[in-house]
DNA sequence: CCTACCGATCGGTAGG
DNA sequence: CCTACCGATCGGTAGG
């Protein structure tokens, strides 16, 4: 029983789809971005180890030295995609130092931004949440630092809001874990072609997160900075 | 830059740990189970494609033909472990036909059982939730059928409880997705050696799930059948 | 159940 | 300094 032929054949069948993802970019645009777009699609479908450089290059209708001109190796391609998605999702709880709004107001905006980033980056997000085990320990550590900061910001806002009597929840850290789980595990079920359009999906999921921290308000509109978190 | 040597070296360093996992079984017990115990540990650490049969055999201090005597191939080892975990987690919402209790009471027990199964099987559960992409399409379909039944049972109880005025939530299907996410994504952060002992962890996480469906009650005690869902 | 291997394919690079 | 490849093959490892 061989495992390789199946994914390769499947990949060839889907070459058109992967290439189409790259087509969205302007014709003369950075070829590096074309590689990343195709690689993201294949990494999402087959995982890091299940995707070969030949598959990526076949989808690009090019050869390996072309990819190696832009990237040192397969790891670098993967880490570039993963890092972008992680930064997009994990900076949602950052606010400028002079932002004087109440904690629960900031938290509401932060949760909305987090959910919007998870929906917009659900493919590349999967690489960070699902494929971590095959990554370089240094890169894993870098991702962990980013996540630690996110959790710190999130827990701070949660506890401040609770101290102000605006929120209700029990274990702060576990509630934060549960919140992140909802965004992170989306790779397993979400598809943009589903029942709800992305904006409605973000709103519905955000209202579930609100409920988890005992926040009564509804997510009103797209948060101001959500656009910046979307993929280019 | 070579990638293979690193995981292999790491695996060899951890051979003692993986072997220790197998030691918990009685000496003359089924050798098949020893293979599964060691394999579960390594699959959890390195993923399906990142784990080689040589790594498993090194941890068992044996050679490949030994493993191939008990299993057809690497896929079969993986699927055996993954199937057990999936069944444990995904049957939590099943109740006998003559169980006449109210929907919200059954749901409370079901959520508790689900969470207990996720905590007890967090390692093997990761294989089902994280490594699906490298699996045989047939096995993926089998897992999807199991999940579909679980979601159907879960959503039915949720909507019945809501119709009875005992629960509050908005989108049924998305709330169900969010609930499963909390259990499924645990592979990314849970460790039995953490702050809370497993029983307390199950209780805390279950109360978060209760909140998501607007259930006021607290998880009281271990559900009767939770023990049966634990790993042997 | 082990020693000894196989067909193939992996990521990555050579010269042109 | 950059783009865009080719045919052939490197050292190692995969599942079996």
PDB file of C-alpha atoms in Angstrom, chain B residues 2-230:
ATOM      1  CA  UNK B   2      18.410  18.710   5.788  1.00  0.00           C
ATOM      2  CA  UNK B   3      15.223  18.249   7.725  1.00  0.00           C
ATOM      3  CA  UNK B   4      15.114  14.541   8.425  1.00  0.00           C
ATOM      4  CA  UNK B   5      17.964  14.143  10.959  1.00  0.00           C
ATOM      5  CA  UNK B   6      16.380  16.492  13.518  1.00  0.00           C
ATOM      6  CA  UNK B   7      13.096  14.644  14.214  1.00  0.00           C
ATOM      7  CA  UNK B   8      14.867  11.306  14.185  1.00  0.00           C
ATOM      8  CA  UNK B   9      17.406  12.454  16.750  1.00  0.00           C
ATOM      9  CA  UNK B  10      14.655  13.953  18.885  1.00  0.00           C
ATOM     10  CA  UNK B  11      12.750  10.689  18.674  1.00  0.00           C
ATOM     11  CA  UNK B  12      15.741   8.694  19.819  1.00  0.00           C
ATOM     12  CA  UNK B  13      16.162  10.978  22.795  1.00  0.00           C
ATOM     13  CA  UNK B  14      12.532  10.257  23.707  1.00  0.00           C
ATOM     14  CA  UNK B  15      12.598   6.519  23.125  1.00  0.00           C
ATOM     15  CA  UNK B  16      12.721   5.942  26.872  1.00  0.00           C
ATOM     16  CA  UNK B  17       9.561   8.022  27.359  1.00  0.00           C
ATOM     17  CA  UNK B  18       7.651   6.194  24.675  1.00  0.00           C
ATOM     18  CA  UNK B  19       8.763   2.827  26.009  1.00  0.00           C
ATOM     19  CA  UNK B  20       7.643   3.869  29.476  1.00  0.00           C
ATOM     20  CA  UNK B  21       4.137   4.436  28.122  1.00  0.00           C
ATOM     21  CA  UNK B  22       4.063   0.790  27.051  1.00  0.00           C
ATOM     22  CA  UNK B  23       5.377  -0.373  30.435  1.00  0.00           C
ATOM     23  CA  UNK B  24       2.062   0.485  32.059  1.00  0.00           C
ATOM     24  CA  UNK B  25       0.616  -2.607  30.428  1.00  0.00           C
ATOM     25  CA  UNK B  26       1.080  -6.020  32.093  1.00  0.00           C
ATOM     26  CA  UNK B  27       4.198  -7.783  30.915  1.00  0.00           C
ATOM     27  CA  UNK B  28       2.546 -10.650  29.056  1.00  0.00           C
ATOM     28  CA  UNK B  29      -0.283  -8.505  27.681  1.00  0.00           C
ATOM     29  CA  UNK B  30      -1.086  -8.212  24.052  1.00  0.00           C
ATOM     30  CA  UNK B  31       1.974  -7.066  22.118  1.00  0.00           C
ATOM     31  CA  UNK B  32      -0.386  -5.406  19.738  1.00  0.00           C
ATOM     32  CA  UNK B  33      -1.340  -3.016  22.530  1.00  0.00           C
ATOM     33  CA  UNK B  34       2.306  -2.246  23.254  1.00  0.00           C
ATOM     34  CA  UNK B  35       2.778  -1.224  19.651  1.00  0.00           C
ATOM     35  CA  UNK B  36      -0.334   0.951  19.812  1.00  0.00           C
ATOM     36  CA  UNK B  37       0.731   2.631  23.065  1.00  0.00           C
ATOM     37  CA  UNK B  38       4.174   3.539  21.739  1.00  0.00           C
ATOM     38  CA  UNK B  39       2.797   4.568  18.359  1.00  0.00           C
ATOM     39  CA  UNK B  40       0.180   6.841  19.925  1.00  0.00           C
ATOM     40  CA  UNK B  41       2.872   8.671  21.826  1.00  0.00           C
ATOM     41  CA  UNK B  42       5.053   9.153  18.752  1.00  0.00           C
ATOM     42  CA  UNK B  43       2.185  10.036  16.385  1.00  0.00           C
ATOM     43  CA  UNK B  44       1.077  12.666  18.873  1.00  0.00           C
ATOM     44  CA  UNK B  45       4.583  14.141  19.041  1.00  0.00           C
ATOM     45  CA  UNK B  46       5.550  14.018  15.371  1.00  0.00           C
ATOM     46  CA  UNK B  47       2.369  13.508  13.379  1.00  0.00           C
ATOM     47  CA  UNK B  48       1.559  10.644  11.026  1.00  0.00           C
ATOM     48  CA  UNK B  49       4.040  11.448   8.261  1.00  0.00           C
ATOM     49  CA  UNK B  50       6.657  12.647  10.745  1.00  0.00           C
ATOM     50  CA  UNK B  51       6.669   9.291  12.531  1.00  0.00           C
ATOM     51  CA  UNK B  52       8.543   6.456  10.854  1.00  0.00           C
ATOM     52  CA  UNK B  53       8.090   2.790  11.552  1.00  0.00           C
ATOM     53  CA  UNK B  54      11.751   2.702  12.516  1.00  0.00           C
ATOM     54  CA  UNK B  55      11.026   5.232  15.251  1.00  0.00           C
ATOM     55  CA  UNK B  56       8.191   3.098  16.595  1.00  0.00           C
ATOM     56  CA  UNK B  57      10.321  -0.036  16.399  1.00  0.00           C
ATOM     57  CA  UNK B  58      13.291   1.656  18.061  1.00  0.00           C
ATOM     58  CA  UNK B  59      11.029   2.702  20.948  1.00  0.00           C
ATOM     59  CA  UNK B  60       9.832  -0.905  21.213  1.00  0.00           C
ATOM     60  CA  UNK B  61      13.422  -2.168  20.924  1.00  0.00           C
ATOM     61  CA  UNK B  62      12.340  -4.384  18.065  1.00  0.00           C
ATOM     62  CA  UNK B  63      12.403  -4.353  14.269  1.00  0.00           C
ATOM     63  CA  UNK B  64       9.883  -3.611  11.548  1.00  0.00           C
ATOM     64  CA  UNK B  65       8.820  -7.189  10.726  1.00  0.00           C
ATOM     65  CA  UNK B  66       7.580  -7.468  14.335  1.00  0.00           C
ATOM     66  CA  UNK B  67       5.202  -4.563  13.821  1.00  0.00           C
ATOM     67  CA  UNK B  68       4.179  -5.885  10.412  1.00  0.00           C
ATOM     68  CA  UNK B  69       3.233  -9.174  12.001  1.00  0.00           C
ATOM     69  CA  UNK B  70       0.475  -7.412  13.946  1.00  0.00           C
ATOM     70  CA  UNK B  71      -0.457  -4.652  11.516  1.00  0.00           C
ATOM     71  CA  UNK B  72      -0.756  -4.539   7.748  1.00  0.00           C
ATOM     72  CA  UNK B  73       0.961  -1.164   7.525  1.00  0.00           C
ATOM     73  CA  UNK B  74       1.543   2.190   9.165  1.00  0.00           C
ATOM     74  CA  UNK B  75      -1.956   3.353   8.173  1.00  0.00           C
ATOM     75  CA  UNK B  76      -3.550   0.477  10.063  1.00  0.00           C
ATOM     76  CA  UNK B  77      -1.719   1.317  13.282  1.00  0.00           C
ATOM     77  CA  UNK B  78      -2.737   4.932  12.932  1.00  0.00           C
ATOM     78  CA  UNK B  79      -6.336   4.185  12.096  1.00  0.00           C
ATOM     79  CA  UNK B  80      -6.741   1.777  14.998  1.00  0.00           C
ATOM     80  CA  UNK B  81      -5.639   4.442  17.472  1.00  0.00           C
ATOM     81  CA  UNK B  82      -7.599   7.232  15.800  1.00  0.00           C
ATOM     82  CA  UNK B  83     -10.793   5.224  15.533  1.00  0.00           C
ATOM     83  CA  UNK B  84     -10.817   4.335  19.218  1.00  0.00           C
ATOM     84  CA  UNK B  85     -10.415   7.978  20.237  1.00  0.00           C
ATOM     85  CA  UNK B  86     -13.042   9.171  17.786  1.00  0.00           C
ATOM     86  CA  UNK B  87     -15.579   6.625  18.960  1.00  0.00           C
ATOM     87  CA  UNK B  88     -14.896   7.540  22.594  1.00  0.00           C
ATOM     88  CA  UNK B  89     -15.512  11.248  21.950  1.00  0.00           C
ATOM     89  CA  UNK B  90     -18.215  11.018  19.323  1.00  0.00           C
ATOM     90  CA  UNK B  91     -20.600   8.629  21.098  1.00  0.00           C
ATOM     91  CA  UNK B  92     -20.979  10.890  24.136  1.00  0.00           C
ATOM     92  CA  UNK B  93     -24.290  12.254  22.872  1.00  0.00           C
ATOM     93  CA  UNK B  94     -25.957   8.838  22.430  1.00  0.00           C
ATOM     94  CA  UNK B  95     -28.716   7.852  24.859  1.00  0.00           C
ATOM     95  CA  UNK B  96     -30.857   4.716  25.069  1.00  0.00           C
ATOM     96  CA  UNK B  97     -34.212   5.030  23.317  1.00  0.00           C
ATOM     97  CA  UNK B  98     -36.106   4.530  26.612  1.00  0.00           C
ATOM     98  CA  UNK B  99     -34.288   7.392  28.356  1.00  0.00           C
ATOM     99  CA  UNK B 100     -37.190   9.760  29.081  1.00  0.00           C
ATOM    100  CA  UNK B 101     -35.261  12.566  30.776  1.00  0.00           C
ATOM    101  CA  UNK B 102     -35.612  16.146  29.532  1.00  0.00           C
ATOM    102  CA  UNK B 103     -33.380  17.186  26.632  1.00  0.00           C
ATOM    103  CA  UNK B 104     -31.389  19.705  28.662  1.00  0.00           C
ATOM    104  CA  UNK B 105     -30.617  17.079  31.308  1.00  0.00           C
ATOM    105  CA  UNK B 106     -29.372  14.632  28.707  1.00  0.00           C
ATOM    106  CA  UNK B 107     -27.416  17.383  27.016  1.00  0.00           C
ATOM    107  CA  UNK B 108     -25.713  18.258  30.291  1.00  0.00           C
ATOM    108  CA  UNK B 109     -24.664  14.650  30.759  1.00  0.00           C
ATOM    109  CA  UNK B 110     -23.641  14.330  27.126  1.00  0.00           C
ATOM    110  CA  UNK B 111     -21.461  17.447  27.230  1.00  0.00           C
ATOM    111  CA  UNK B 112     -19.836  16.201  30.402  1.00  0.00           C
ATOM    112  CA  UNK B 113     -19.125  12.818  28.833  1.00  0.00           C
ATOM    113  CA  UNK B 114     -17.812  14.469  25.681  1.00  0.00           C
ATOM    114  CA  UNK B 115     -15.412  16.654  27.631  1.00  0.00           C
ATOM    115  CA  UNK B 116     -14.293  13.714  29.784  1.00  0.00           C
ATOM    116  CA  UNK B 117     -13.574  11.667  26.653  1.00  0.00           C
ATOM    117  CA  UNK B 118     -11.637  14.555  25.073  1.00  0.00           C
ATOM    118  CA  UNK B 119      -9.481  14.994  28.166  1.00  0.00           C
ATOM    119  CA  UNK B 120      -8.909  11.255  28.603  1.00  0.00           C
ATOM    120  CA  UNK B 121      -8.023  10.808  24.906  1.00  0.00           C
ATOM    121  CA  UNK B 122      -6.328  14.114  24.146  1.00  0.00           C
ATOM    122  CA  UNK B 123      -3.309  12.433  22.562  1.00  0.00           C
ATOM    123  CA  UNK B 124      -5.122  10.021  20.272  1.00  0.00           C
ATOM    124  CA  UNK B 125      -7.815  12.627  19.706  1.00  0.00           C
ATOM    125  CA  UNK B 126      -5.203  14.875  18.148  1.00  0.00           C
ATOM    126  CA  UNK B 127      -4.671  12.253  15.451  1.00  0.00           C
ATOM    127  CA  UNK B 128      -8.296  12.508  14.398  1.00  0.00           C
ATOM    128  CA  UNK B 129      -8.519  16.308  14.603  1.00  0.00           C
ATOM    129  CA  UNK B 130      -5.093  17.319  13.370  1.00  0.00           C
ATOM    130  CA  UNK B 131      -3.683  14.628  11.084  1.00  0.00           C
ATOM    131  CA  UNK B 132      -6.745  13.940   8.939  1.00  0.00           C
ATOM    132  CA  UNK B 133      -5.170  15.254   5.745  1.00  0.00           C
ATOM    133  CA  UNK B 134      -2.671  12.410   5.415  1.00  0.00           C
ATOM    134  CA  UNK B 135      -5.284   9.701   5.856  1.00  0.00           C
ATOM    135  CA  UNK B 136      -6.967   7.416   3.333  1.00  0.00           C
ATOM    136  CA  UNK B 137     -10.090   9.049   1.881  1.00  0.00           C
ATOM    137  CA  UNK B 138     -12.161   6.026   2.986  1.00  0.00           C
ATOM    138  CA  UNK B 139     -11.045   6.438   6.569  1.00  0.00           C
ATOM    139  CA  UNK B 140     -11.675  10.174   6.421  1.00  0.00           C
ATOM    140  CA  UNK B 141     -15.201   9.403   5.236  1.00  0.00           C
ATOM    141  CA  UNK B 142     -15.693   6.965   8.111  1.00  0.00           C
ATOM    142  CA  UNK B 143     -14.617   9.632  10.603  1.00  0.00           C
ATOM    143  CA  UNK B 144     -16.913  12.167   8.955  1.00  0.00           C
ATOM    144  CA  UNK B 145     -19.910   9.838   9.290  1.00  0.00           C
ATOM    145  CA  UNK B 146     -19.169   9.412  12.985  1.00  0.00           C
ATOM    146  CA  UNK B 147     -18.893  13.177  13.445  1.00  0.00           C
ATOM    147  CA  UNK B 148     -22.071  13.814  11.469  1.00  0.00           C
ATOM    148  CA  UNK B 149     -24.043  11.525  13.781  1.00  0.00           C
ATOM    149  CA  UNK B 150     -22.581  13.241  16.814  1.00  0.00           C
ATOM    150  CA  UNK B 151     -23.526  16.676  15.507  1.00  0.00           C
ATOM    151  CA  UNK B 152     -27.033  15.457  14.662  1.00  0.00           C
ATOM    152  CA  UNK B 153     -27.591  14.128  18.201  1.00  0.00           C
ATOM    153  CA  UNK B 154     -26.074  17.249  19.736  1.00  0.00           C
ATOM    154  CA  UNK B 155     -28.146  19.661  17.667  1.00  0.00           C
ATOM    155  CA  UNK B 156     -31.349  17.714  18.318  1.00  0.00           C
ATOM    156  CA  UNK B 157     -30.882  17.877  22.086  1.00  0.00           C
ATOM    157  CA  UNK B 158     -29.943  21.555  21.892  1.00  0.00           C
ATOM    158  CA  UNK B 159     -33.028  22.534  19.935  1.00  0.00           C
ATOM    159  CA  UNK B 160     -35.333  20.413  22.059  1.00  0.00           C
ATOM    160  CA  UNK B 161     -33.947  22.026  25.200  1.00  0.00           C
ATOM    161  CA  UNK B 162     -34.346  25.468  23.690  1.00  0.00           C
ATOM    162  CA  UNK B 163     -37.934  24.726  22.653  1.00  0.00           C
ATOM    163  CA  UNK B 164     -38.577  23.714  26.293  1.00  0.00           C
ATOM    164  CA  UNK B 165     -37.237  27.095  27.421  1.00  0.00           C
ATOM    165  CA  UNK B 166     -34.306  25.518  29.250  1.00  0.00           C
ATOM    166  CA  UNK B 167     -31.526  26.699  26.936  1.00  0.00           C
ATOM    167  CA  UNK B 168     -30.533  29.895  25.120  1.00  0.00           C
ATOM    168  CA  UNK B 169     -28.264  30.173  22.125  1.00  0.00           C
ATOM    169  CA  UNK B 170     -28.512  31.574  18.624  1.00  0.00           C
ATOM    170  CA  UNK B 171     -27.209  29.560  15.664  1.00  0.00           C
ATOM    171  CA  UNK B 172     -27.525  25.884  16.591  1.00  0.00           C
ATOM    172  CA  UNK B 173     -25.022  24.460  14.142  1.00  0.00           C
ATOM    173  CA  UNK B 174     -22.351  27.090  14.840  1.00  0.00           C
ATOM    174  CA  UNK B 175     -22.775  26.753  18.583  1.00  0.00           C
ATOM    175  CA  UNK B 176     -22.328  22.995  18.156  1.00  0.00           C
ATOM    176  CA  UNK B 177     -19.171  23.625  16.098  1.00  0.00           C
ATOM    177  CA  UNK B 178     -17.839  25.914  18.801  1.00  0.00           C
ATOM    178  CA  UNK B 179     -18.549  23.299  21.485  1.00  0.00           C
ATOM    179  CA  UNK B 180     -16.700  20.592  19.584  1.00  0.00           C
ATOM    180  CA  UNK B 181     -13.819  23.004  18.928  1.00  0.00           C
ATOM    181  CA  UNK B 182     -13.191  23.394  22.648  1.00  0.00           C
ATOM    182  CA  UNK B 183     -12.785  19.631  23.036  1.00  0.00           C
ATOM    183  CA  UNK B 184     -10.989  19.023  19.772  1.00  0.00           C
ATOM    184  CA  UNK B 185      -8.379  21.766  19.987  1.00  0.00           C
ATOM    185  CA  UNK B 186      -7.250  20.609  23.414  1.00  0.00           C
ATOM    186  CA  UNK B 187      -4.370  18.742  21.784  1.00  0.00           C
ATOM    187  CA  UNK B 188      -2.699  22.112  21.278  1.00  0.00           C
ATOM    188  CA  UNK B 189      -2.467  23.141  24.911  1.00  0.00           C
ATOM    189  CA  UNK B 190      -3.577  20.449  27.369  1.00  0.00           C
ATOM    190  CA  UNK B 191      -1.166  18.485  29.493  1.00  0.00           C
ATOM    191  CA  UNK B 192      -2.219  16.185  32.370  1.00  0.00           C
ATOM    192  CA  UNK B 193       0.582  17.674  34.487  1.00  0.00           C
ATOM    193  CA  UNK B 194      -0.919  21.156  34.364  1.00  0.00           C
ATOM    194  CA  UNK B 195      -2.439  23.376  37.038  1.00  0.00           C
ATOM    195  CA  UNK B 196      -5.686  21.420  37.309  1.00  0.00           C
ATOM    196  CA  UNK B 197      -6.054  17.652  37.773  1.00  0.00           C
ATOM    197  CA  UNK B 198      -7.996  15.953  34.931  1.00  0.00           C
ATOM    198  CA  UNK B 199     -11.292  15.744  36.847  1.00  0.00           C
ATOM    199  CA  UNK B 200     -11.260  19.440  37.703  1.00  0.00           C
ATOM    200  CA  UNK B 201     -10.236  20.253  34.130  1.00  0.00           C
ATOM    201  CA  UNK B 202     -13.220  18.310  32.800  1.00  0.00           C
ATOM    202  CA  UNK B 203     -15.557  20.108  35.211  1.00  0.00           C
ATOM    203  CA  UNK B 204     -14.264  23.574  34.338  1.00  0.00           C
ATOM    204  CA  UNK B 205     -14.377  22.984  30.594  1.00  0.00           C
ATOM    205  CA  UNK B 206     -17.824  21.414  30.825  1.00  0.00           C
ATOM    206  CA  UNK B 207     -19.136  24.484  32.635  1.00  0.00           C
ATOM    207  CA  UNK B 208     -17.809  26.605  29.744  1.00  0.00           C
ATOM    208  CA  UNK B 209     -19.772  24.399  27.328  1.00  0.00           C
ATOM    209  CA  UNK B 210     -22.867  24.756  29.544  1.00  0.00           C
ATOM    210  CA  UNK B 211     -22.566  28.504  29.292  1.00  0.00           C
ATOM    211  CA  UNK B 212     -22.395  28.321  25.507  1.00  0.00           C
ATOM    212  CA  UNK B 213     -25.854  26.732  25.379  1.00  0.00           C
ATOM    213  CA  UNK B 214     -27.211  28.903  28.184  1.00  0.00           C
ATOM    214  CA  UNK B 215     -27.466  26.056  30.659  1.00  0.00           C
ATOM    215  CA  UNK B 216     -27.509  27.320  34.255  1.00  0.00           C
ATOM    216  CA  UNK B 217     -26.689  24.064  36.059  1.00  0.00           C
ATOM    217  CA  UNK B 218     -23.147  23.144  37.099  1.00  0.00           C
ATOM    218  CA  UNK B 219     -21.545  19.832  36.157  1.00  0.00           C
ATOM    219  CA  UNK B 220     -22.092  17.920  39.404  1.00  0.00           C
ATOM    220  CA  UNK B 221     -20.076  14.728  39.350  1.00  0.00           C
ATOM    221  CA  UNK B 222     -18.512  12.397  36.836  1.00  0.00           C
ATOM    222  CA  UNK B 223     -21.236  11.073  34.550  1.00  0.00           C
ATOM    223  CA  UNK B 224     -22.023   7.406  35.125  1.00  0.00           C
ATOM    224  CA  UNK B 225     -20.686   6.189  31.829  1.00  0.00           C
ATOM    225  CA  UNK B 226     -17.643   8.456  31.676  1.00  0.00           C
ATOM    226  CA  UNK B 227     -15.487   5.662  33.052  1.00  0.00           C
ATOM    227  CA  UNK B 228     -16.376   3.461  30.096  1.00  0.00           C
ATOM    228  CA  UNK B 229     -15.161   6.178  27.751  1.00  0.00           C
ATOM    229  CA  UNK B 230     -11.748   6.358  29.371  1.00  0.00           C
TER     230      UNK B 230
END
